[in-house]
mmCIF file of C-alpha atoms in Angstrom:
data_model
loop_
_atom_site.group_PDB
_atom_site.id
_atom_site.type_symbol
_atom_site.label_atom_id
_atom_site.label_comp_id
_atom_site.label_asym_id
_atom_site.label_seq_id
_atom_site.Cartn_x
_atom_site.Cartn_y
_atom_site.Cartn_z
ATOM 1 C CA MET A 1 -70.763 -58.485 37.059
ATOM 2 C CA PRO A 2 -67.518 -59.285 35.169
ATOM 3 C CA ARG A 3 -64.332 -59.452 37.148
ATOM 4 C CA GLY A 4 -61.754 -56.727 36.607
ATOM 5 C CA LYS A 5 -58.321 -57.317 35.146
ATOM 6 C CA VAL A 6 -55.989 -59.015 37.619
ATOM 7 C CA LYS A 7 -52.692 -57.310 38.341
ATOM 8 C CA LEU A 8 -49.903 -59.766 37.551
ATOM 9 C CA ALA A 9 -47.739 -59.273 40.637
ATOM 10 C CA PHE A 10 -46.742 -61.206 43.718
ATOM 11 C CA ILE A 11 -49.383 -61.120 46.477
ATOM 12 C CA GLU A 12 -47.698 -59.841 49.630
ATOM 13 C CA ASP A 13 -50.379 -60.921 52.107
ATOM 14 C CA ASN A 14 -49.840 -64.588 53.048
ATOM 15 C CA LYS A 15 -53.500 -65.401 53.672
ATOM 16 C CA ALA A 16 -54.690 -63.772 50.469
ATOM 17 C CA ARG A 17 -51.937 -65.535 48.542
ATOM 18 C CA LYS A 18 -52.971 -68.940 49.912
ATOM 19 C CA ASN A 19 -56.649 -68.355 49.096
ATOM 20 C CA SER A 20 -55.713 -67.297 45.566
ATOM 21 C CA PHE A 21 -53.607 -70.441 45.150
ATOM 22 C CA MET A 22 -56.391 -72.794 46.255
ATOM 23 C CA LYS A 23 -58.960 -71.228 43.926
ATOM 24 C CA ARG A 24 -56.664 -71.060 40.916
ATOM 25 C CA LYS A 25 -55.418 -74.606 41.425
ATOM 26 C CA GLU A 26 -58.950 -75.978 41.116
ATOM 27 C CA CYS A 27 -59.572 -73.717 38.136
ATOM 28 C CA LEU A 28 -56.411 -75.065 36.459
ATOM 29 C CA LYS A 29 -57.483 -78.677 36.959
ATOM 30 C CA ASN A 30 -60.948 -77.935 35.536
ATOM 31 C CA LYS A 31 -59.429 -76.249 32.497
ATOM 32 C CA LEU A 32 -57.134 -79.224 31.860
ATOM 33 C CA LYS A 33 -60.110 -81.569 32.049
ATOM 34 C CA GLU A 34 -62.076 -79.426 29.565
ATOM 35 C CA LEU A 35 -59.091 -79.209 27.212
ATOM 36 C CA SER A 36 -58.459 -82.965 27.149
ATOM 37 C CA THR A 37 -62.165 -83.808 26.792
ATOM 38 C CA LEU A 38 -63.131 -81.235 24.145
ATOM 39 C CA CYS A 39 -59.984 -81.471 22.026
ATOM 40 C CA GLY A 40 -59.089 -85.147 22.609
ATOM 41 C CA ILE A 41 -55.515 -84.494 23.759
ATOM 42 C CA GLU A 42 -53.367 -85.908 26.536
ATOM 43 C CA ALA A 43 -52.523 -83.483 29.341
ATOM 44 C CA CYS A 44 -51.147 -83.658 32.869
ATOM 45 C CA ALA A 45 -50.114 -81.290 35.645
ATOM 46 C CA ILE A 46 -47.713 -81.477 38.603
ATOM 47 C CA ILE A 47 -48.473 -79.008 41.370
ATOM 48 C CA TYR A 48 -46.200 -78.389 44.321
ATOM 49 C CA SER A 49 -46.604 -75.717 47.009
ATOM 50 C CA SER A 50 -45.678 -74.963 50.583
ATOM 51 C CA TYR A 51 -49.360 -74.852 51.505
ATOM 52 C CA GLU A 52 -49.870 -78.616 51.092
ATOM 53 C CA PRO A 53 -47.596 -81.559 51.874
ATOM 54 C CA GLY A 54 -46.221 -83.547 48.949
ATOM 55 C CA LEU A 55 -47.067 -83.260 45.238
ATOM 56 C CA GLU A 56 -50.456 -83.088 43.620
ATOM 57 C CA VAL A 57 -50.887 -84.420 40.124
ATOM 58 C CA TRP A 58 -53.601 -84.409 37.533
ATOM 59 C CA PRO A 59 -55.134 -86.670 36.305
ATOM 60 C CA GLU A 60 -55.605 -88.357 39.624
ATOM 61 C CA ASP A 61 -55.326 -91.765 37.935
ATOM 62 C CA ASN A 62 -51.622 -92.548 38.389
ATOM 63 C CA THR A 63 -51.446 -94.757 35.270
ATOM 64 C CA ALA A 64 -52.851 -92.063 32.967
ATOM 65 C CA PHE A 65 -50.577 -89.480 34.501
ATOM 66 C CA GLN A 66 -47.485 -91.691 34.111
ATOM 67 C CA ASN A 67 -48.260 -92.391 30.441
ATOM 68 C CA VAL A 68 -48.424 -88.702 29.596
ATOM 69 C CA LEU A 69 -45.252 -87.955 31.567
ATOM 70 C CA ASN A 70 -43.284 -90.764 29.880
ATOM 71 C CA THR A 71 -44.378 -89.516 26.430
ATOM 72 C CA PHE A 72 -43.146 -86.049 27.316
ATOM 73 C CA LEU A 73 -39.774 -87.255 28.658
ATOM 74 C CA THR A 74 -39.027 -89.266 25.519
ATOM 75 C CA LYS A 75 -39.014 -86.103 23.398
ATOM 76 C CA SER A 76 -35.754 -84.389 22.437
ATOM 77 C CA PRO A 77 -34.568 -81.449 24.558
ATOM 78 C CA MET A 78 -35.295 -79.069 21.682
ATOM 79 C CA GLU A 79 -38.909 -80.231 21.450
ATOM 80 C CA ILE A 80 -39.321 -80.125 25.241
ATOM 81 C CA HIS A 81 -38.113 -76.517 25.612
ATOM 82 C CA LYS A 82 -39.626 -75.184 22.370
ATOM 83 C CA PHE A 83 -42.973 -74.145 23.865
ATOM 84 C CA MET A 84 -41.976 -73.934 27.536
ATOM 85 C CA SER A 85 -42.740 -70.709 29.329
ATOM 86 C CA ASN A 86 -42.498 -69.342 32.845
ATOM 87 C CA GLN A 87 -43.212 -66.009 34.423
ATOM 88 C CA ASN A 88 -39.756 -64.656 33.666
ATOM 89 C CA SER A 89 -39.864 -65.556 29.969
ATOM 90 C CA TYR A 90 -43.464 -64.316 29.690
ATOM 91 C CA ILE A 91 -42.542 -60.906 31.115
ATOM 92 C CA LYS A 92 -39.513 -60.632 28.809
ATOM 93 C CA GLU A 93 -41.689 -61.436 25.805
ATOM 94 C CA ARG A 94 -44.226 -58.810 26.800
ATOM 95 C CA ILE A 95 -41.489 -56.185 27.319
ATOM 96 C CA SER A 96 -40.041 -56.902 23.872
ATOM 97 C CA LYS A 97 -43.474 -56.600 22.271
ATOM 98 C CA VAL A 98 -44.200 -53.273 23.994
ATOM 99 C CA LYS A 99 -40.807 -51.892 22.920
ATOM 100 C CA GLY A 100 -41.629 -52.695 19.303
ATOM 101 C CA GLN A 101 -44.972 -50.914 19.596
ATOM 102 C CA ILE A 102 -43.257 -47.861 21.121
ATOM 103 C CA LYS A 103 -40.751 -47.683 18.236
ATOM 104 C CA LYS A 104 -43.557 -47.773 15.677
ATOM 105 C CA GLN A 105 -45.468 -45.040 17.501
ATOM 106 C CA ILE A 106 -42.345 -42.852 17.665
ATOM 107 C CA VAL A 107 -42.014 -43.057 13.876
ATOM 108 C CA VAL A 108 -45.691 -42.149 13.436
ATOM 109 C CA ASN A 109 -45.324 -39.166 15.790
ATOM 110 C CA GLN A 110 -42.228 -37.917 13.949
ATOM 111 C CA ASP A 111 -44.055 -38.059 10.625
ATOM 112 C CA LEU A 112 -46.939 -36.045 12.080
ATOM 113 C CA VAL A 113 -44.568 -33.432 13.507
ATOM 114 C CA MET A 114 -42.751 -33.055 10.191
ATOM 115 C CA ALA A 115 -46.044 -32.814 8.283
ATOM 116 C CA ASN A 116 -47.258 -30.025 10.586
ATOM 117 C CA LEU A 117 -43.899 -28.252 10.271
ATOM 118 C CA MET A 118 -44.049 -28.419 6.476
ATOM 119 C CA SER A 119 -47.573 -26.979 6.526
ATOM 120 C CA ASP A 120 -46.466 -24.133 8.812
ATOM 121 C CA CYS A 121 -43.471 -23.335 6.582
ATOM 122 C CA LEU A 122 -45.613 -23.232 3.448
ATOM 123 C CA SER A 123 -48.149 -20.951 5.140
ATOM 124 C CA GLY A 124 -45.449 -18.643 6.537
ATOM 125 C CA LYS A 125 -46.112 -19.486 10.194
ATOM 126 C CA ALA A 126 -42.681 -21.079 10.728
ATOM 127 C CA SER A 127 -39.142 -20.682 9.396
ATOM 128 C CA LEU A 128 -36.415 -23.196 8.577
ATOM 129 C CA SER A 129 -33.723 -21.058 10.183
ATOM 130 C CA GLY A 130 -34.279 -22.471 13.676
ATOM 131 C CA LEU A 131 -34.142 -26.160 12.687
ATOM 132 C CA ASN A 132 -31.203 -28.431 13.339
ATOM 133 C CA SER A 133 -29.642 -30.741 10.765
ATOM 134 C CA LYS A 134 -31.683 -33.769 11.862
ATOM 135 C CA ASP A 135 -34.993 -31.950 11.487
ATOM 136 C CA LEU A 136 -33.937 -30.560 8.120
ATOM 137 C CA ASN A 137 -33.031 -34.044 6.884
ATOM 138 C CA ASN A 138 -36.359 -35.429 8.087
ATOM 139 C CA LEU A 139 -38.234 -32.554 6.455
ATOM 140 C CA GLY A 140 -36.360 -33.078 3.198
ATOM 141 C CA SER A 141 -37.136 -36.795 3.230
ATOM 142 C CA LEU A 142 -40.820 -36.080 3.824
ATOM 143 C CA ALA A 143 -40.911 -33.515 1.002
ATOM 144 C CA ALA A 144 -39.232 -35.972 -1.390
ATOM 145 C CA HIS A 145 -41.748 -38.649 -0.421
ATOM 146 C CA LYS A 146 -44.688 -36.299 -1.032
ATOM 147 C CA LEU A 147 -43.274 -35.229 -4.415
ATOM 148 C CA SER A 148 -42.889 -38.859 -5.417
ATOM 149 C CA GLU A 149 -46.530 -39.519 -4.531
ATOM 150 C CA ILE A 150 -47.642 -36.500 -6.595
ATOM 151 C CA GLU A 151 -45.606 -37.639 -9.613
ATOM 152 C CA ASP A 152 -47.109 -41.124 -9.383
ATOM 153 C CA SER A 153 -50.612 -39.633 -9.273
ATOM 154 C CA ILE A 154 -49.879 -37.490 -12.350
ATOM 155 C CA LYS A 155 -48.646 -40.542 -14.268
ATOM 156 C CA VAL A 156 -51.797 -42.440 -13.386
ATOM 157 C CA LEU A 157 -54.006 -39.552 -14.530
ATOM 158 C CA LYS A 158 -52.101 -39.214 -17.813
ATOM 159 C CA SER A 159 -52.337 -42.930 -18.504
ATOM 160 C CA ASP A 160 -56.095 -42.897 -17.849
ATOM 161 C CA ALA A 161 -56.771 -39.813 -20.021
ATOM 162 C CA PRO A 162 -56.505 -41.502 -23.498
ATOM 163 C CA ALA A 163 -58.755 -44.328 -22.378
ATOM 164 C CA ALA A 164 -61.381 -41.837 -21.155
ATOM 165 C CA GLN A 165 -61.259 -39.868 -24.426
ATOM 166 C CA SER A 166 -61.661 -43.035 -26.500
ATOM 167 C CA GLN A 167 -64.939 -43.747 -24.713
ATOM 168 C CA LEU A 168 -66.558 -40.423 -25.771
ATOM 169 C CA PRO A 169 -69.468 -40.864 -28.266
ATOM 170 C CA GLU A 170 -68.979 -39.800 -31.869
ATOM 171 C CA PRO A 171 -70.636 -36.426 -32.707
ATOM 172 C CA LYS A 172 -73.665 -36.677 -34.993
ATOM 173 C CA GLU A 173 -74.958 -34.152 -37.494
ATOM 174 C CA VAL A 174 -78.209 -32.467 -36.499
ATOM 175 C CA VAL A 175 -80.891 -32.779 -39.172
ATOM 176 C CA GLY A 176 -82.243 -29.446 -40.353
ATOM 177 C CA CYS A 177 -79.304 -27.401 -39.029
ATOM 178 C CA SER A 178 -76.284 -25.785 -40.598
ATOM 179 C CA ASN A 179 -73.468 -28.072 -41.650
ATOM 180 C CA THR A 180 -71.050 -25.885 -39.644
ATOM 181 C CA ALA A 181 -71.439 -28.266 -36.691
ATOM 182 C CA SER A 182 -70.470 -31.186 -38.946
ATOM 183 C CA HIS A 183 -67.348 -29.394 -40.102
ATOM 184 C CA MET A 184 -66.423 -28.515 -36.525
ATOM 185 C CA ALA A 185 -66.855 -32.133 -35.433
ATOM 186 C CA ALA A 186 -64.749 -33.382 -38.351
ATOM 187 C CA GLU A 187 -61.968 -30.954 -37.403
ATOM 188 C CA GLY A 188 -62.061 -32.121 -33.783
ATOM 189 C CA THR A 189 -63.523 -28.869 -32.434
ATOM 190 C CA ASN A 190 -65.799 -29.003 -29.413
ATOM 191 C CA VAL A 191 -69.389 -28.541 -30.579
ATOM 192 C CA ASP A 192 -71.062 -28.725 -27.174
ATOM 193 C CA CYS A 193 -71.618 -24.960 -27.054
ATOM 194 C CA TYR A 194 -72.364 -24.525 -30.766
ATOM 195 C CA VAL A 195 -75.770 -22.992 -31.503
ATOM 196 C CA PRO A 196 -76.902 -24.148 -34.962
ATOM 197 C CA VAL A 197 -78.395 -21.635 -37.416
ATOM 198 C CA MET A 198 -81.513 -22.853 -39.155
ATOM 199 C CA GLU A 199 -81.410 -23.024 -42.951
ATOM 200 C CA THR A 200 -83.692 -20.523 -44.704
ATOM 201 C CA THR A 201 -84.050 -22.350 -48.016
ATOM 202 C CA GLY A 202 -86.861 -24.842 -48.162
ATOM 203 C CA TRP A 203 -87.287 -25.020 -44.395
ATOM 204 C CA TYR A 204 -90.436 -22.976 -43.749
ATOM 205 C CA PRO A 205 -93.834 -24.016 -45.079
ATOM 206 C CA PRO A 206 -95.022 -21.922 -48.025
ATOM 207 C CA ASP A 207 -98.097 -20.601 -46.222
ATOM 208 C CA TRP A 208 -96.048 -19.545 -43.219
ATOM 209 C CA THR A 209 -93.517 -17.567 -45.296
ATOM 210 C CA ASN A 210 -96.205 -15.940 -47.434
ATOM 211 C CA ASP A 211 -98.063 -14.733 -44.344
ATOM 212 C CA HIS A 212 -94.877 -13.287 -42.859
ATOM 213 C CA VAL A 213 -93.902 -11.543 -46.062
ATOM 214 C CA GLU A 214 -97.397 -10.159 -46.407
ATOM 215 C CA HIS A 215 -97.380 -8.753 -42.890
ATOM 216 C CA GLY A 216 -93.812 -7.465 -43.017
ATOM 217 C CA LEU A 217 -92.357 -9.892 -40.451
ATOM 218 C CA ASP A 218 -88.948 -11.574 -40.504
ATOM 219 C CA LEU A 219 -88.720 -14.909 -42.217
ATOM 220 C CA VAL A 220 -86.050 -16.009 -39.760
ATOM 221 C CA PRO A 221 -86.484 -14.665 -36.235
ATOM 222 C CA GLY A 222 -83.343 -13.059 -34.918
ATOM 223 C CA ILE A 223 -81.673 -12.321 -38.287
ATOM 224 C CA ASN A 224 -83.187 -8.899 -38.854
ATOM 225 C CA MET A 225 -84.468 -7.634 -35.526
ATOM 226 C CA MET A 226 -84.543 -3.978 -36.720
ATOM 227 C CA ASN A 227 -87.410 -4.434 -39.163
ATOM 228 C CA SER A 228 -90.425 -2.455 -38.118
ATOM 229 C CA PHE A 229 -93.630 -4.264 -37.262
ATOM 230 C CA PRO A 230 -96.919 -3.406 -39.019
ATOM 231 C CA VAL A 231 -98.870 -0.443 -37.843
ATOM 232 C CA ASP A 232 -101.506 -2.698 -36.364
ATOM 233 C CA PRO A 233 -99.754 -6.027 -35.748
ATOM 234 C CA ILE A 234 -102.602 -7.378 -33.676
ATOM 235 C CA ALA A 235 -105.070 -6.922 -36.460
ATOM 236 C CA SER A 236 -102.643 -8.372 -38.984
ATOM 237 C CA TRP A 237 -101.938 -11.439 -36.859
ATOM 238 C CA SER A 238 -105.644 -11.834 -36.205
ATOM 239 C CA ASP A 239 -106.396 -11.763 -39.936
ATOM 240 C CA ALA A 240 -103.687 -14.299 -40.662
ATOM 241 C CA TYR A 241 -104.109 -16.811 -37.883
ATOM 242 C CA ILE A 242 -107.504 -16.410 -36.221
ATOM 243 C CA PRO A 243 -110.387 -17.839 -38.291
ATOM 244 C CA LYS A 244 -113.230 -15.500 -38.950
ATOM 245 C CA THR A 245 -116.731 -16.474 -37.869
ATOM 246 C CA GLY A 246 -120.026 -15.742 -39.547
#
């Protein structure tokens, strides 16, 4: 079972504090050994406490420890203190980081409040009469920002429109149909909804037209819908299109 997060605070109980020190001291020495072995670096530690007499150093080899310490002491004061940290500096760093996060969240919350207020004003649920000067300024800034975004979007759409129109296929004349569609396409008129009218001259087969004339039917369906049909259209159609047997 994983261990819970440890509260970073001074342990008041003396016995518990001593036990924590002994366990964490050994853990620190093991971590230093792993760090120096895995990464090939030089490391040392000096541990002093009221629970044990004298100082305890790591590595236990005094020569190795002294070499690392001498290398550290020969550095300039700026290099020595550049990456130093203690509990006080660590807490100050954490407090500064949390303050920055709080400021960012305050700005986000204000934007959300102003956005909701703008929506309520546009829908008639709220009025601007009860707002102070600060809220009015914030609302005006938000409205100006939204208008700027809308204008930018309109410019993008207008700039993309000619390119989209240039990619449309050229209209083609339909074979066997009226040349009205061709004229409309040449003039730039939309011909998507144009219904072509079939030419009557030379379009129908001779036998087909003769049969229709003989039986009194329209040559072009839909042009003269008021013409009366033959008295017995079934018989007429049967004579014209159904072969006789026998």
